[in-house]
Amino acid sequence: MTDLPRRDFIRSAAGTTAAVGAMAVPKVYGQATNDTLQVALIGCGGRGTGAASNALRVGNGPTKLVAMADVFENRLEISLSALNNEFRETPDKVDVPKDRRHVGFDAYEKALDALNPGDIAVFATPLAFRWVHFQKAIEKGLHVFMEKPLIADGPSAKRMLELSKKADEKNLKCAVGLMIRHCRGRQQLHQRIQDGEIGDIIAMRAYRMQGVIGSCFSTKKPEHKSEVEWQIERFHSFLWASGGSFSDFYIHQIDETSWMKNAFPIKAHAVGGRHYRHNEDGELYVDQNFDTYSVEYTYPDGTKLFFDGRNMLGCQNEMSSVVHGTKGSAFVSKFGHSPRGVSSYKDQEQNRRQRIWEYDTPKLSPYDLEWEDFVDAIVNDKPYNEVPRGVEASLVTSMGRMAAHTGQEITIEQMRECPQMFAPDADKMTMDGPAPVMPDADGLYPIPKPGINKKFEYVIEA
């Protein structure tokens, strides 16, 4: 078959994925020196800015940022300034003039319009908008990088999986920001575990103990802000926007331990609570999060994952993941997301004298590597769709959160089939319209009540 320019191939491949997946596909990228992958950033907060930076640093394909979108103009401008500063030695990498900087709820469509089929859309908005943006990107024939989590409820999971099939039908590459899966050290550890180095995994432990992080705790809304503006700005505080602090911050370790086990858990029971409802100035917190969570996940063969999460000042901080096998144990993560300390042991206490192996090249960032792998798939037209796995990781994370919030044992079927959709009208949202959750007369939002609200994580009073 004759080689085709990448974008011509994308157009010709639309609707023929099944055949493409089964046939020897042509090289579809790299023949033309000016065939740059254009990037549009949708959601210009800290993680979105970081993802754009990773995209522009890849070494296996020329990339250029050409459009940006956010609902907050100041956030977009801060992000653009940071990227311009980072790439001041290579200014051609960032080419976002004023007419390609878009603000508002329809800004994502305008930014995507700046791209051509085969270019890359980066989605780093609150997760409630993920399916809305993904749907548009598929229509335009764009490859997609989207931040985790992908969903926070069962109906959204089903919607994303349906969209994922449509992306496959167009041979679009889809990456999800669970970057640990692309860490070379964790990949080596995974292979060592599969080869039997620590025996069969029988238990796992993970901890994310930290202070107040992101926007997880919020006081009452200032009068000069609209409800939607406030809740998007404070997205970690609201389950519809982020899955709360549980989903947004804990998903990595639930996913990385499940990866080592080669399975996802099938049920969870959990405890959690809110010890402190006031900040240091005595102001009342009104968000939907607990400040402590403890979850026992069960896998199909009975193996357990014990996960503890805490957002509380003045307490011991730790972020690590450990797996225990019949012949030894291993650190999947020892110092947060860093590859440093990824190692295996003959004992169950991770004694350095019993160490079998330790990853020795920790300078490679998983955030960069996930982009290298993503662009490699685009350039060399390799099958690449992380959405189904990203949805499953998001769903089992939500299962643990729901178990804590309801006080019930929750199975994966119950989580998947739970009809509560936190933001069903995300595609119709406006800055002045009603938010998915509204405060009562005292400025308080609906919160989880374990043992009282047993079927749903919170109830909106009529």
Coordinates of C-alpha atoms in Angstrom, one line a residue, residues 91-315:
P91 CA 9.2 30.0 20.8
D92 CA 7.7 28.2 17.8
K93 CA 6.5 25.5 20.1
V94 CA 3.8 27.9 21.6
D95 CA 1.8 29.7 18.9
V96 CA -1.4 30.8 20.5
P97 CA -2.4 34.3 19.3
K98 CA -5.4 36.1 20.9
D99 CA -7.8 34.8 18.2
R100 CA -7.0 31.2 19.3
R101 CA -7.5 31.9 23.1
H102 CA -11.1 31.0 23.9
V103 CA -13.0 31.6 27.1
G104 CA -16.4 30.2 28.1
F105 CA -18.4 27.0 28.1
D106 CA -18.3 26.8 24.2
A107 CA -14.5 27.7 24.2
Y108 CA -13.6 24.0 23.8
E109 CA -15.4 23.8 20.4
K110 CA -13.6 26.9 19.1
A111 CA -10.2 25.5 20.2
L112 CA -10.9 22.2 18.6
D113 CA -11.8 24.0 15.4
A114 CA -8.2 25.2 15.2
L115 CA -7.1 21.6 14.8
N116 CA -7.0 19.3 11.7
P117 CA -8.0 15.7 11.8
G118 CA -5.1 13.7 13.3
D119 CA -4.0 16.5 15.7
I120 CA -4.2 16.2 19.5
A121 CA -6.8 17.6 21.9
V122 CA -5.8 17.7 25.6
F123 CA -8.7 17.6 28.1
A124 CA -7.9 18.7 31.6
T125 CA -11.1 20.2 32.8
P126 CA -13.2 18.9 35.7
L127 CA -14.3 15.4 34.8
A128 CA -18.0 16.1 34.4
F129 CA -17.2 17.6 31.0
R130 CA -15.0 14.8 29.8
W131 CA -17.7 13.0 27.7
V132 CA -18.9 16.3 26.2
H133 CA -15.5 17.2 24.9
F134 CA -14.6 13.6 23.9
Q135 CA -17.7 13.4 21.8
K136 CA -16.7 16.5 19.9
A137 CA -13.1 15.4 19.4
I138 CA -14.3 12.1 17.9
E139 CA -16.6 14.0 15.5
K140 CA -13.6 16.0 14.4
G141 CA -11.2 13.0 14.0
L142 CA -8.8 14.1 16.7
H143 CA -6.5 12.1 18.9
V144 CA -7.2 12.7 22.6
F145 CA -5.2 12.9 25.8
M146 CA -7.5 13.2 28.8
E147 CA -6.7 13.6 32.4
K148 CA -7.9 11.1 35.0
P149 CA -10.3 10.3 36.5
L150 CA -12.6 9.9 33.5
I151 CA -15.9 9.5 35.4
A152 CA -17.3 9.6 38.9
D153 CA -20.6 7.7 38.4
G154 CA -22.0 4.7 36.6
P155 CA -24.0 6.4 33.9
S156 CA -21.0 8.5 32.8
A157 CA -18.9 5.3 32.7
K158 CA -21.3 3.7 30.2
R159 CA -21.4 6.9 28.1
M160 CA -17.5 7.0 28.0
L161 CA -17.3 3.4 27.0
E162 CA -19.7 3.9 24.1
L163 CA -17.7 6.9 22.9
S164 CA -14.5 4.9 23.2
K165 CA -15.9 2.4 20.7
K166 CA -16.6 5.3 18.3
A167 CA -13.0 6.5 18.7
D168 CA -11.8 3.0 17.8
E169 CA -14.0 3.0 14.7
K170 CA -12.1 6.1 13.5
N171 CA -8.7 4.7 14.5
L172 CA -8.2 7.6 16.9
K173 CA -5.5 7.2 19.6
C174 CA -6.7 7.9 23.2
A175 CA -4.5 8.4 26.2
V176 CA -5.5 8.7 29.8
G177 CA -3.4 10.4 32.5
L178 CA -2.6 7.4 34.6
M179 CA 1.0 7.9 33.9
I180 CA 2.4 5.3 36.4
R181 CA 1.5 2.7 33.8
H182 CA 4.2 4.2 31.5
C183 CA 6.9 4.4 34.2
R184 CA 9.7 2.1 33.0
G185 CA 10.6 1.2 36.6
R186 CA 7.1 0.1 37.4
Q187 CA 6.9 -1.8 34.1
Q188 CA 10.1 -3.7 35.1
L189 CA 8.6 -4.4 38.5
H190 CA 5.3 -5.6 36.9
Q191 CA 7.3 -8.0 34.7
R192 CA 9.3 -9.3 37.7
I193 CA 6.1 -10.0 39.6
Q194 CA 4.6 -11.8 36.6
D195 CA 7.8 -13.9 36.4
G196 CA 7.2 -15.0 40.0
E197 CA 9.9 -13.0 41.8
I198 CA 7.8 -12.4 44.9
G199 CA 5.3 -15.3 44.4
D200 CA 1.6 -14.8 44.1
I201 CA 0.2 -11.5 45.4
I202 CA -2.0 -12.0 48.4
A203 CA -2.3 -8.5 49.9
M204 CA -1.6 -4.9 49.0
R205 CA -1.4 -1.7 51.0
A206 CA -1.5 1.9 49.8
Y207 CA -1.4 5.2 51.6
R208 CA -2.0 8.8 50.6
M209 CA -1.7 10.8 53.8
Q210 CA -1.3 14.6 53.2
G211 CA -2.5 18.0 54.3
V212 CA -5.1 20.1 52.7
I213 CA -4.6 19.6 48.9
G214 CA -5.9 21.3 45.9
S215 CA -9.4 22.7 46.4
C216 CA -10.6 19.8 48.5
F217 CA -12.0 22.0 51.4
S218 CA -14.1 25.1 50.7
T219 CA -15.8 27.7 52.8
K220 CA -19.1 29.4 51.8
K221 CA -19.3 30.9 48.3
P222 CA -18.4 34.6 48.0
E223 CA -21.4 36.6 47.0
H224 CA -19.8 38.1 43.9
K225 CA -19.3 34.6 42.3
S226 CA -22.0 32.5 40.6
E227 CA -22.6 29.0 41.9
V228 CA -21.2 27.4 38.7
E229 CA -18.2 29.6 38.7
W230 CA -17.5 28.8 42.4
Q231 CA -17.9 25.1 42.0
I232 CA -15.7 24.8 39.0
E233 CA -13.1 26.9 40.6
R234 CA -13.3 24.7 43.7
F235 CA -13.8 21.4 41.7
H236 CA -12.1 19.1 44.2
S237 CA -14.8 20.1 46.7
F238 CA -17.7 18.8 44.6
L239 CA -18.4 15.2 43.7
W240 CA -19.9 16.1 40.3
A241 CA -16.9 18.0 39.2
S242 CA -14.0 15.7 40.3
G243 CA -15.3 12.7 42.2
G244 CA -14.1 14.6 45.2
S245 CA -10.7 14.4 46.8
F246 CA -11.0 10.6 46.9
S247 CA -11.3 10.1 43.2
D248 CA -9.0 12.8 42.0
F249 CA -6.1 12.0 44.3
Y250 CA -6.4 8.3 45.2
I251 CA -7.0 6.8 41.8
H252 CA -3.3 6.5 41.0
Q253 CA -2.5 4.1 43.8
I254 CA -5.7 2.1 43.4
D255 CA -4.8 1.7 39.7
E256 CA -1.1 0.9 40.1
T257 CA -1.7 -1.8 42.7
S258 CA -4.5 -3.3 40.6
W259 CA -2.1 -3.3 37.6
M260 CA 0.4 -5.3 39.6
K261 CA -2.4 -7.7 40.5
N262 CA -3.6 -7.9 36.8
A263 CA -7.1 -7.4 38.0
F264 CA -9.5 -4.8 39.3
P265 CA -11.4 -5.2 42.6
I266 CA -15.0 -6.5 42.6
K267 CA -16.2 -5.1 45.8
A268 CA -15.3 -2.7 48.6
H269 CA -16.3 -1.7 52.1
A270 CA -15.0 1.4 53.8
V271 CA -15.2 3.8 56.6
G272 CA -14.7 7.6 56.5
G273 CA -15.6 10.7 58.3
R274 CA -15.0 14.4 58.7
H275 CA -13.1 15.3 61.9
Y276 CA -12.8 19.0 61.2
R277 CA -15.4 21.3 59.7
H278 CA -13.7 24.6 60.3
N279 CA -10.5 26.2 58.9
E280 CA -7.9 27.7 61.1
D281 CA -9.8 31.0 61.0
G282 CA -12.9 29.3 62.3
E283 CA -14.8 29.5 59.0
L284 CA -17.2 26.7 58.3
Y285 CA -16.2 24.2 55.5
V286 CA -19.2 23.4 53.2
D287 CA -17.7 21.0 50.7
Q288 CA -18.8 17.3 50.1
N289 CA -15.5 15.6 51.2
F290 CA -14.6 13.5 54.2
D291 CA -11.1 14.2 55.6
T292 CA -10.3 10.5 56.2
Y293 CA -11.1 7.3 54.3
S294 CA -10.1 3.7 54.8
V295 CA -11.2 1.2 52.2
E296 CA -10.8 -2.6 51.9
Y297 CA -11.0 -3.7 48.3
T298 CA -11.5 -7.3 47.4
Y299 CA -10.3 -8.9 44.1
P300 CA -11.8 -11.9 42.3
D301 CA -9.4 -14.4 44.0
G302 CA -10.0 -12.9 47.5
T303 CA -6.8 -10.8 47.5
K304 CA -7.2 -7.6 49.5
L305 CA -6.1 -4.0 48.9
F306 CA -6.1 -1.9 52.0
F307 CA -6.2 1.8 51.1
D308 CA -5.9 4.7 53.6
G309 CA -6.4 8.3 52.6
R310 CA -6.2 11.4 54.8
N311 CA -6.3 15.2 54.1
M312 CA -5.4 16.7 57.5
L313 CA -2.9 19.1 58.7
G314 CA -0.4 18.2 61.5
C315 CA -0.5 14.4 60.9

